[in-house]
Amino acid sequence: QGLLAESGGGSVQAGGSLRLACVVSVDSYSASSLGWFRQAPGKEREGVAAIYEEWPPVYADFVKGRFTVSRDNAKRTLYLQMNNLKPEDTALYYCAADRDNWGLRTRYKYWGQGTQVTVSS
């Protein structure tokens, strides 16, 4: 198991929900900034949601109102609650960590292996 380990992916129908979790094993300072990213086949990796320390989270426009990111520092876990899923949300979802606040940019230092989310119509 790596420094970041995602879980919770699966297959759902459109309109369904999933909750992703990422256990973060890097030290707290190195994980000041945590983010969720996704990559669909043939497409570039894109930022979904990110949270820096206690600042308000940031979201990509295409998930606003549907996804919620949260972190439980005591459990060293990052979550992504995904509601009203759409077929276009189908992708491999990654979590990432860094000490710098990269927001939705892909410049994070630490990455997990990803968990697959498949949404059928």
Short mmCIF file of N, CA and C in Angstrom, two decimals:
data_model
loop_
_atom_site.label_atom_id
_atom_site.label_comp_id
_atom_site.label_asym_id
_atom_site.label_seq_id
_atom_site.Cartn_x
_atom_site.Cartn_y
_atom_site.Cartn_z
N GLN A 1 0.85 -1.20 0.00
CA GLN A 1 0.00 0.00 0.00
C GLN A 1 0.88 1.24 0.00
N GLY A 2 0.53 2.21 -0.88
CA GLY A 2 1.33 3.41 -1.01
C GLY A 2 0.98 4.44 0.03
N LEU A 3 1.55 5.64 -0.18
CA LEU A 3 1.34 6.71 0.77
C LEU A 3 -0.08 7.25 0.74
N LEU A 4 -0.75 7.10 -0.39
CA LEU A 4 -2.14 7.48 -0.51
C LEU A 4 -2.90 6.29 -1.09
N ALA A 5 -3.98 5.90 -0.47
CA ALA A 5 -4.73 4.71 -0.90
C ALA A 5 -6.20 5.05 -1.03
N GLU A 6 -6.69 5.01 -2.27
CA GLU A 6 -8.10 5.31 -2.54
C GLU A 6 -8.95 4.05 -2.43
N SER A 7 -10.23 4.26 -2.11
CA SER A 7 -11.20 3.17 -2.11
C SER A 7 -12.57 3.77 -2.35
N GLY A 8 -13.54 2.90 -2.60
CA GLY A 8 -14.92 3.35 -2.73
C GLY A 8 -15.45 3.44 -4.13
N GLY A 9 -14.59 3.21 -5.13
CA GLY A 9 -15.08 3.24 -6.49
C GLY A 9 -16.01 2.07 -6.78
N GLY A 10 -16.67 2.13 -7.93
CA GLY A 10 -17.57 1.06 -8.31
C GLY A 10 -18.39 1.45 -9.51
N SER A 11 -19.40 0.64 -9.78
CA SER A 11 -20.29 0.88 -10.91
C SER A 11 -21.67 1.24 -10.40
N VAL A 12 -22.22 2.34 -10.91
CA VAL A 12 -23.54 2.79 -10.51
C VAL A 12 -24.30 3.27 -11.75
N GLN A 13 -25.59 3.37 -11.61
CA GLN A 13 -26.40 3.94 -12.69
C GLN A 13 -26.44 5.45 -12.53
N ALA A 14 -26.74 6.11 -13.62
CA ALA A 14 -26.86 7.57 -13.61
C ALA A 14 -27.85 7.99 -12.53
N GLY A 15 -27.49 9.04 -11.81
CA GLY A 15 -28.31 9.50 -10.70
C GLY A 15 -27.93 8.91 -9.36
N GLY A 16 -27.08 7.91 -9.39
CA GLY A 16 -26.66 7.27 -8.15
C GLY A 16 -25.56 8.02 -7.43
N SER A 17 -25.10 7.44 -6.33
CA SER A 17 -24.10 8.09 -5.48
C SER A 17 -22.99 7.11 -5.14
N LEU A 18 -21.82 7.66 -4.90
CA LEU A 18 -20.67 6.93 -4.39
C LEU A 18 -19.91 7.83 -3.43
N ARG A 19 -19.22 7.21 -2.50
CA ARG A 19 -18.36 7.96 -1.60
C ARG A 19 -16.95 7.39 -1.68
N LEU A 20 -16.04 8.19 -2.16
CA LEU A 20 -14.64 7.78 -2.24
C LEU A 20 -13.91 8.18 -0.96
N ALA A 21 -12.94 7.38 -0.60
CA ALA A 21 -12.10 7.68 0.56
C ALA A 21 -10.64 7.52 0.17
N CYS A 22 -9.80 8.30 0.78
CA CYS A 22 -8.36 8.23 0.53
C CYS A 22 -7.64 8.31 1.87
N VAL A 23 -6.98 7.24 2.23
CA VAL A 23 -6.19 7.24 3.46
C VAL A 23 -4.82 7.81 3.14
N VAL A 24 -4.44 8.82 3.89
CA VAL A 24 -3.21 9.57 3.63
C VAL A 24 -2.15 9.21 4.65
N SER A 25 -1.04 8.67 4.17
CA SER A 25 0.01 8.21 5.09
C SER A 25 1.22 9.13 5.11
N VAL A 26 1.22 10.20 4.31
CA VAL A 26 2.30 11.18 4.41
C VAL A 26 2.09 12.03 5.65
N ASP A 27 3.15 12.70 6.10
CA ASP A 27 3.03 13.50 7.32
C ASP A 27 2.06 14.67 7.09
N SER A 28 1.52 15.19 8.16
CA SER A 28 0.47 16.20 8.09
C SER A 28 0.90 17.44 7.31
N TYR A 29 2.15 17.88 7.52
CA TYR A 29 2.63 19.07 6.81
C TYR A 29 2.67 18.84 5.31
N SER A 30 3.11 17.66 4.91
CA SER A 30 3.18 17.33 3.48
C SER A 30 1.81 17.14 2.87
N ALA A 31 0.79 17.00 3.71
CA ALA A 31 -0.58 16.81 3.22
C ALA A 31 -1.45 18.01 3.56
N SER A 32 -0.84 19.18 3.62
CA SER A 32 -1.64 20.39 3.90
C SER A 32 -2.71 20.58 2.83
N SER A 33 -2.36 20.27 1.62
CA SER A 33 -3.29 20.39 0.50
C SER A 33 -3.63 18.98 0.00
N LEU A 34 -4.92 18.71 -0.13
CA LEU A 34 -5.40 17.42 -0.60
C LEU A 34 -6.38 17.65 -1.75
N GLY A 35 -6.30 16.78 -2.73
CA GLY A 35 -7.19 16.97 -3.87
C GLY A 35 -7.66 15.67 -4.48
N TRP A 36 -8.75 15.74 -5.18
CA TRP A 36 -9.28 14.63 -5.99
C TRP A 36 -9.16 15.02 -7.46
N PHE A 37 -8.70 14.08 -8.23
CA PHE A 37 -8.54 14.26 -9.67
C PHE A 37 -9.14 13.07 -10.39
N ARG A 38 -9.36 13.20 -11.68
CA ARG A 38 -9.87 12.06 -12.43
C ARG A 38 -9.30 12.08 -13.84
N GLN A 39 -9.26 10.90 -14.41
CA GLN A 39 -8.77 10.77 -15.77
C GLN A 39 -9.58 9.71 -16.50
N ALA A 40 -10.22 10.14 -17.56
CA ALA A 40 -10.98 9.24 -18.41
C ALA A 40 -10.08 8.77 -19.55
N PRO A 41 -10.38 7.63 -20.15
CA PRO A 41 -9.54 7.13 -21.25
C PRO A 41 -9.42 8.15 -22.37
N GLY A 42 -8.20 8.40 -22.80
CA GLY A 42 -7.96 9.33 -23.89
C GLY A 42 -8.02 10.80 -23.51
N LYS A 43 -8.20 11.08 -22.23
CA LYS A 43 -8.29 12.47 -21.78
C LYS A 43 -7.20 12.76 -20.75
N GLU A 44 -6.94 14.03 -20.58
CA GLU A 44 -5.95 14.45 -19.58
C GLU A 44 -6.55 14.36 -18.18
N ARG A 45 -5.66 14.23 -17.22
CA ARG A 45 -6.10 14.24 -15.83
C ARG A 45 -6.61 15.64 -15.49
N GLU A 46 -7.74 15.69 -14.76
CA GLU A 46 -8.32 16.98 -14.44
C GLU A 46 -8.68 17.06 -12.96
N GLY A 47 -8.62 18.26 -12.42
CA GLY A 47 -8.96 18.46 -11.03
C GLY A 47 -10.46 18.40 -10.81
N VAL A 48 -10.87 17.77 -9.72
CA VAL A 48 -12.27 17.64 -9.37
C VAL A 48 -12.60 18.52 -8.16
N ALA A 49 -11.85 18.35 -7.10
CA ALA A 49 -12.08 19.11 -5.86
C ALA A 49 -10.79 19.10 -5.05
N ALA A 50 -10.61 20.15 -4.29
CA ALA A 50 -9.40 20.24 -3.47
C ALA A 50 -9.70 21.00 -2.20
N ILE A 51 -8.89 20.71 -1.19
CA ILE A 51 -9.07 21.38 0.08
C ILE A 51 -7.69 21.62 0.69
N TYR A 52 -7.47 22.86 1.12
CA TYR A 52 -6.19 23.26 1.71
C TYR A 52 -6.42 23.64 3.16
N GLU A 53 -5.82 22.87 4.05
CA GLU A 53 -5.94 23.08 5.50
C GLU A 53 -7.41 23.32 5.85
N GLU A 54 -7.71 24.45 6.48
CA GLU A 54 -9.08 24.73 6.89
C GLU A 54 -9.79 25.70 5.95
N TRP A 55 -9.15 25.97 4.81
CA TRP A 55 -9.78 26.89 3.85
C TRP A 55 -11.02 26.26 3.23
N PRO A 56 -11.92 27.05 2.66
CA PRO A 56 -13.07 26.49 1.95
C PRO A 56 -12.59 25.65 0.76
N PRO A 57 -13.23 24.55 0.49
CA PRO A 57 -12.82 23.72 -0.65
C PRO A 57 -13.11 24.40 -1.98
N VAL A 58 -12.41 23.93 -2.99
CA VAL A 58 -12.65 24.42 -4.35
C VAL A 58 -13.10 23.25 -5.21
N TYR A 59 -13.96 23.55 -6.18
CA TYR A 59 -14.53 22.51 -7.03
C TYR A 59 -14.44 22.91 -8.50
N ALA A 60 -14.30 21.90 -9.34
CA ALA A 60 -14.43 22.13 -10.77
C ALA A 60 -15.89 22.46 -11.07
N ASP A 61 -16.11 23.29 -12.06
CA ASP A 61 -17.47 23.71 -12.40
C ASP A 61 -18.37 22.51 -12.70
N PHE A 62 -17.80 21.45 -13.29
CA PHE A 62 -18.65 20.34 -13.73
C PHE A 62 -19.12 19.46 -12.57
N VAL A 63 -18.66 19.71 -11.33
CA VAL A 63 -19.14 18.92 -10.20
C VAL A 63 -19.81 19.77 -9.12
N LYS A 64 -19.80 21.07 -9.30
CA LYS A 64 -20.41 21.94 -8.29
C LYS A 64 -21.87 21.58 -8.08
N GLY A 65 -22.23 21.46 -6.80
CA GLY A 65 -23.60 21.13 -6.46
C GLY A 65 -23.87 19.64 -6.42
N ARG A 66 -22.91 18.83 -6.89
CA ARG A 66 -23.10 17.37 -6.91
C ARG A 66 -22.08 16.65 -6.02
N PHE A 67 -20.86 17.14 -5.98
CA PHE A 67 -19.78 16.49 -5.22
C PHE A 67 -19.43 17.34 -4.01
N THR A 68 -19.01 16.67 -2.94
CA THR A 68 -18.57 17.36 -1.74
C THR A 68 -17.27 16.72 -1.24
N VAL A 69 -16.25 17.54 -1.06
CA VAL A 69 -14.97 17.04 -0.54
C VAL A 69 -14.87 17.39 0.93
N SER A 70 -14.28 16.49 1.69
CA SER A 70 -14.08 16.75 3.12
C SER A 70 -12.85 15.99 3.58
N ARG A 71 -12.31 16.41 4.71
CA ARG A 71 -11.15 15.72 5.26
C ARG A 71 -11.36 15.51 6.75
N ASP A 72 -10.93 14.35 7.20
CA ASP A 72 -10.96 14.03 8.62
C ASP A 72 -9.51 13.86 9.04
N ASN A 73 -8.96 14.91 9.64
CA ASN A 73 -7.53 14.89 9.98
C ASN A 73 -7.22 13.82 11.04
N ALA A 74 -8.16 13.59 11.94
CA ALA A 74 -7.92 12.57 12.98
C ALA A 74 -7.78 11.19 12.35
N LYS A 75 -8.56 10.94 11.32
CA LYS A 75 -8.50 9.64 10.63
C LYS A 75 -7.54 9.67 9.45
N ARG A 76 -6.96 10.84 9.19
CA ARG A 76 -6.03 11.00 8.08
C ARG A 76 -6.67 10.51 6.78
N THR A 77 -7.90 10.94 6.57
CA THR A 77 -8.67 10.46 5.42
C THR A 77 -9.33 11.62 4.69
N LEU A 78 -9.27 11.55 3.39
CA LEU A 78 -9.94 12.50 2.50
C LEU A 78 -11.12 11.79 1.87
N TYR A 79 -12.24 12.50 1.78
CA TYR A 79 -13.45 11.91 1.22
C TYR A 79 -13.95 12.72 0.01
N LEU A 80 -14.68 12.04 -0.84
CA LEU A 80 -15.38 12.70 -1.92
C LEU A 80 -16.76 12.06 -2.04
N GLN A 81 -17.76 12.79 -1.61
CA GLN A 81 -19.15 12.33 -1.76
C GLN A 81 -19.65 12.77 -3.12
N MET A 82 -20.05 11.80 -3.91
CA MET A 82 -20.48 12.08 -5.27
C MET A 82 -21.95 11.71 -5.42
N ASN A 83 -22.78 12.70 -5.67
CA ASN A 83 -24.22 12.49 -5.86
C ASN A 83 -24.62 12.84 -7.29
N ASN A 84 -25.78 12.34 -7.68
CA ASN A 84 -26.30 12.62 -9.02
C ASN A 84 -25.24 12.36 -10.09
N LEU A 85 -24.65 11.20 -10.02
CA LEU A 85 -23.58 10.86 -10.96
C LEU A 85 -24.10 10.77 -12.39
N LYS A 86 -23.24 11.16 -13.32
CA LYS A 86 -23.57 11.16 -14.74
C LYS A 86 -22.60 10.24 -15.48
N PRO A 87 -22.99 9.72 -16.63
CA PRO A 87 -22.06 8.87 -17.40
C PRO A 87 -20.73 9.56 -17.67
N GLU A 88 -20.74 10.86 -17.85
CA GLU A 88 -19.50 11.59 -18.12
C GLU A 88 -18.58 11.68 -16.90
N ASP A 89 -19.06 11.24 -15.75
CA ASP A 89 -18.20 11.18 -14.56
C ASP A 89 -17.35 9.92 -14.53
N THR A 90 -17.58 9.03 -15.47
CA THR A 90 -16.81 7.79 -15.54
C THR A 90 -15.33 8.09 -15.75
N ALA A 91 -14.50 7.58 -14.85
CA ALA A 91 -13.06 7.86 -14.90
C ALA A 91 -12.36 7.12 -13.78
N LEU A 92 -11.04 7.14 -13.84
CA LEU A 92 -10.22 6.68 -12.73
C LEU A 92 -10.00 7.89 -11.82
N TYR A 93 -10.37 7.77 -10.57
CA TYR A 93 -10.28 8.88 -9.64
C TYR A 93 -9.06 8.71 -8.73
N TYR A 94 -8.28 9.77 -8.64
CA TYR A 94 -7.06 9.77 -7.85
C TYR A 94 -7.15 10.79 -6.72
N CYS A 95 -6.49 10.50 -5.62
CA CYS A 95 -6.28 11.54 -4.63
C CYS A 95 -4.81 11.94 -4.66
N ALA A 96 -4.55 13.16 -4.22
CA ALA A 96 -3.21 13.71 -4.26
C ALA A 96 -2.96 14.57 -3.02
N ALA A 97 -1.69 14.70 -2.66
CA ALA A 97 -1.33 15.48 -1.47
C ALA A 97 -0.06 16.27 -1.74
N ASP A 98 0.03 17.41 -1.08
CA ASP A 98 1.23 18.25 -1.18
C ASP A 98 1.18 19.25 -0.04
N ARG A 99 2.33 19.82 0.27
CA ARG A 99 2.36 20.86 1.30
C ARG A 99 1.94 22.21 0.73
N ASP A 100 2.08 22.38 -0.58
CA ASP A 100 1.70 23.64 -1.23
C ASP A 100 0.25 23.58 -1.71
N ASN A 101 -0.36 24.74 -1.76
CA ASN A 101 -1.76 24.85 -2.15
C ASN A 101 -1.89 24.91 -3.67
N TRP A 102 -1.96 23.76 -4.31
CA TRP A 102 -2.07 23.71 -5.77
C TRP A 102 -3.49 23.78 -6.28
N GLY A 103 -4.45 23.69 -5.41
CA GLY A 103 -5.83 23.75 -5.85
C GLY A 103 -6.15 22.62 -6.80
N LEU A 104 -6.70 22.94 -7.97
CA LEU A 104 -7.10 21.93 -8.94
C LEU A 104 -6.01 21.65 -9.97
N ARG A 105 -4.86 22.22 -9.78
CA ARG A 105 -3.74 21.95 -10.70
C ARG A 105 -3.12 20.60 -10.35
N THR A 106 -2.50 19.96 -11.33
CA THR A 106 -2.00 18.60 -11.14
C THR A 106 -0.56 18.57 -10.66
N ARG A 107 -0.10 19.56 -9.96
CA ARG A 107 1.30 19.67 -9.57
C ARG A 107 1.58 19.09 -8.19
N TYR A 108 0.67 18.26 -7.71
CA TYR A 108 0.85 17.66 -6.39
C TYR A 108 2.03 16.68 -6.41
N LYS A 109 2.66 16.54 -5.26
CA LYS A 109 3.84 15.67 -5.16
C LYS A 109 3.45 14.21 -4.98
N TYR A 110 2.45 13.92 -4.19
CA TYR A 110 2.09 12.55 -3.86
C TYR A 110 0.76 12.18 -4.51
N TRP A 111 0.71 10.98 -5.06
CA TRP A 111 -0.48 10.50 -5.76
C TRP A 111 -0.81 9.07 -5.36
N GLY A 112 -2.10 8.76 -5.32
CA GLY A 112 -2.53 7.40 -5.13
C GLY A 112 -2.59 6.66 -6.45
N GLN A 113 -3.01 5.40 -6.39
CA GLN A 113 -3.09 4.56 -7.58
C GLN A 113 -4.41 4.69 -8.32
N GLY A 114 -5.40 5.25 -7.66
CA GLY A 114 -6.67 5.49 -8.32
C GLY A 114 -7.71 4.43 -8.00
N THR A 115 -8.97 4.83 -8.10
CA THR A 115 -10.10 3.92 -7.96
C THR A 115 -11.09 4.21 -9.08
N GLN A 116 -11.58 3.16 -9.71
CA GLN A 116 -12.42 3.32 -10.91
C GLN A 116 -13.86 3.63 -10.54
N VAL A 117 -14.41 4.61 -11.21
CA VAL A 117 -15.83 4.95 -11.09
C VAL A 117 -16.44 4.81 -12.48
N THR A 118 -17.49 4.00 -12.57
CA THR A 118 -18.18 3.79 -13.84
C THR A 118 -19.66 4.08 -13.65
N VAL A 119 -20.18 4.98 -14.47
CA VAL A 119 -21.57 5.38 -14.38
C VAL A 119 -22.26 5.01 -15.68
N SER A 120 -23.29 4.20 -15.59
CA SER A 120 -24.01 3.77 -16.77
C SER A 120 -25.31 4.55 -16.92
N SER A 121 -25.72 4.71 -18.16
CA SER A 121 -26.95 5.48 -18.42
C SER A 121 -28.17 4.60 -18.35
#
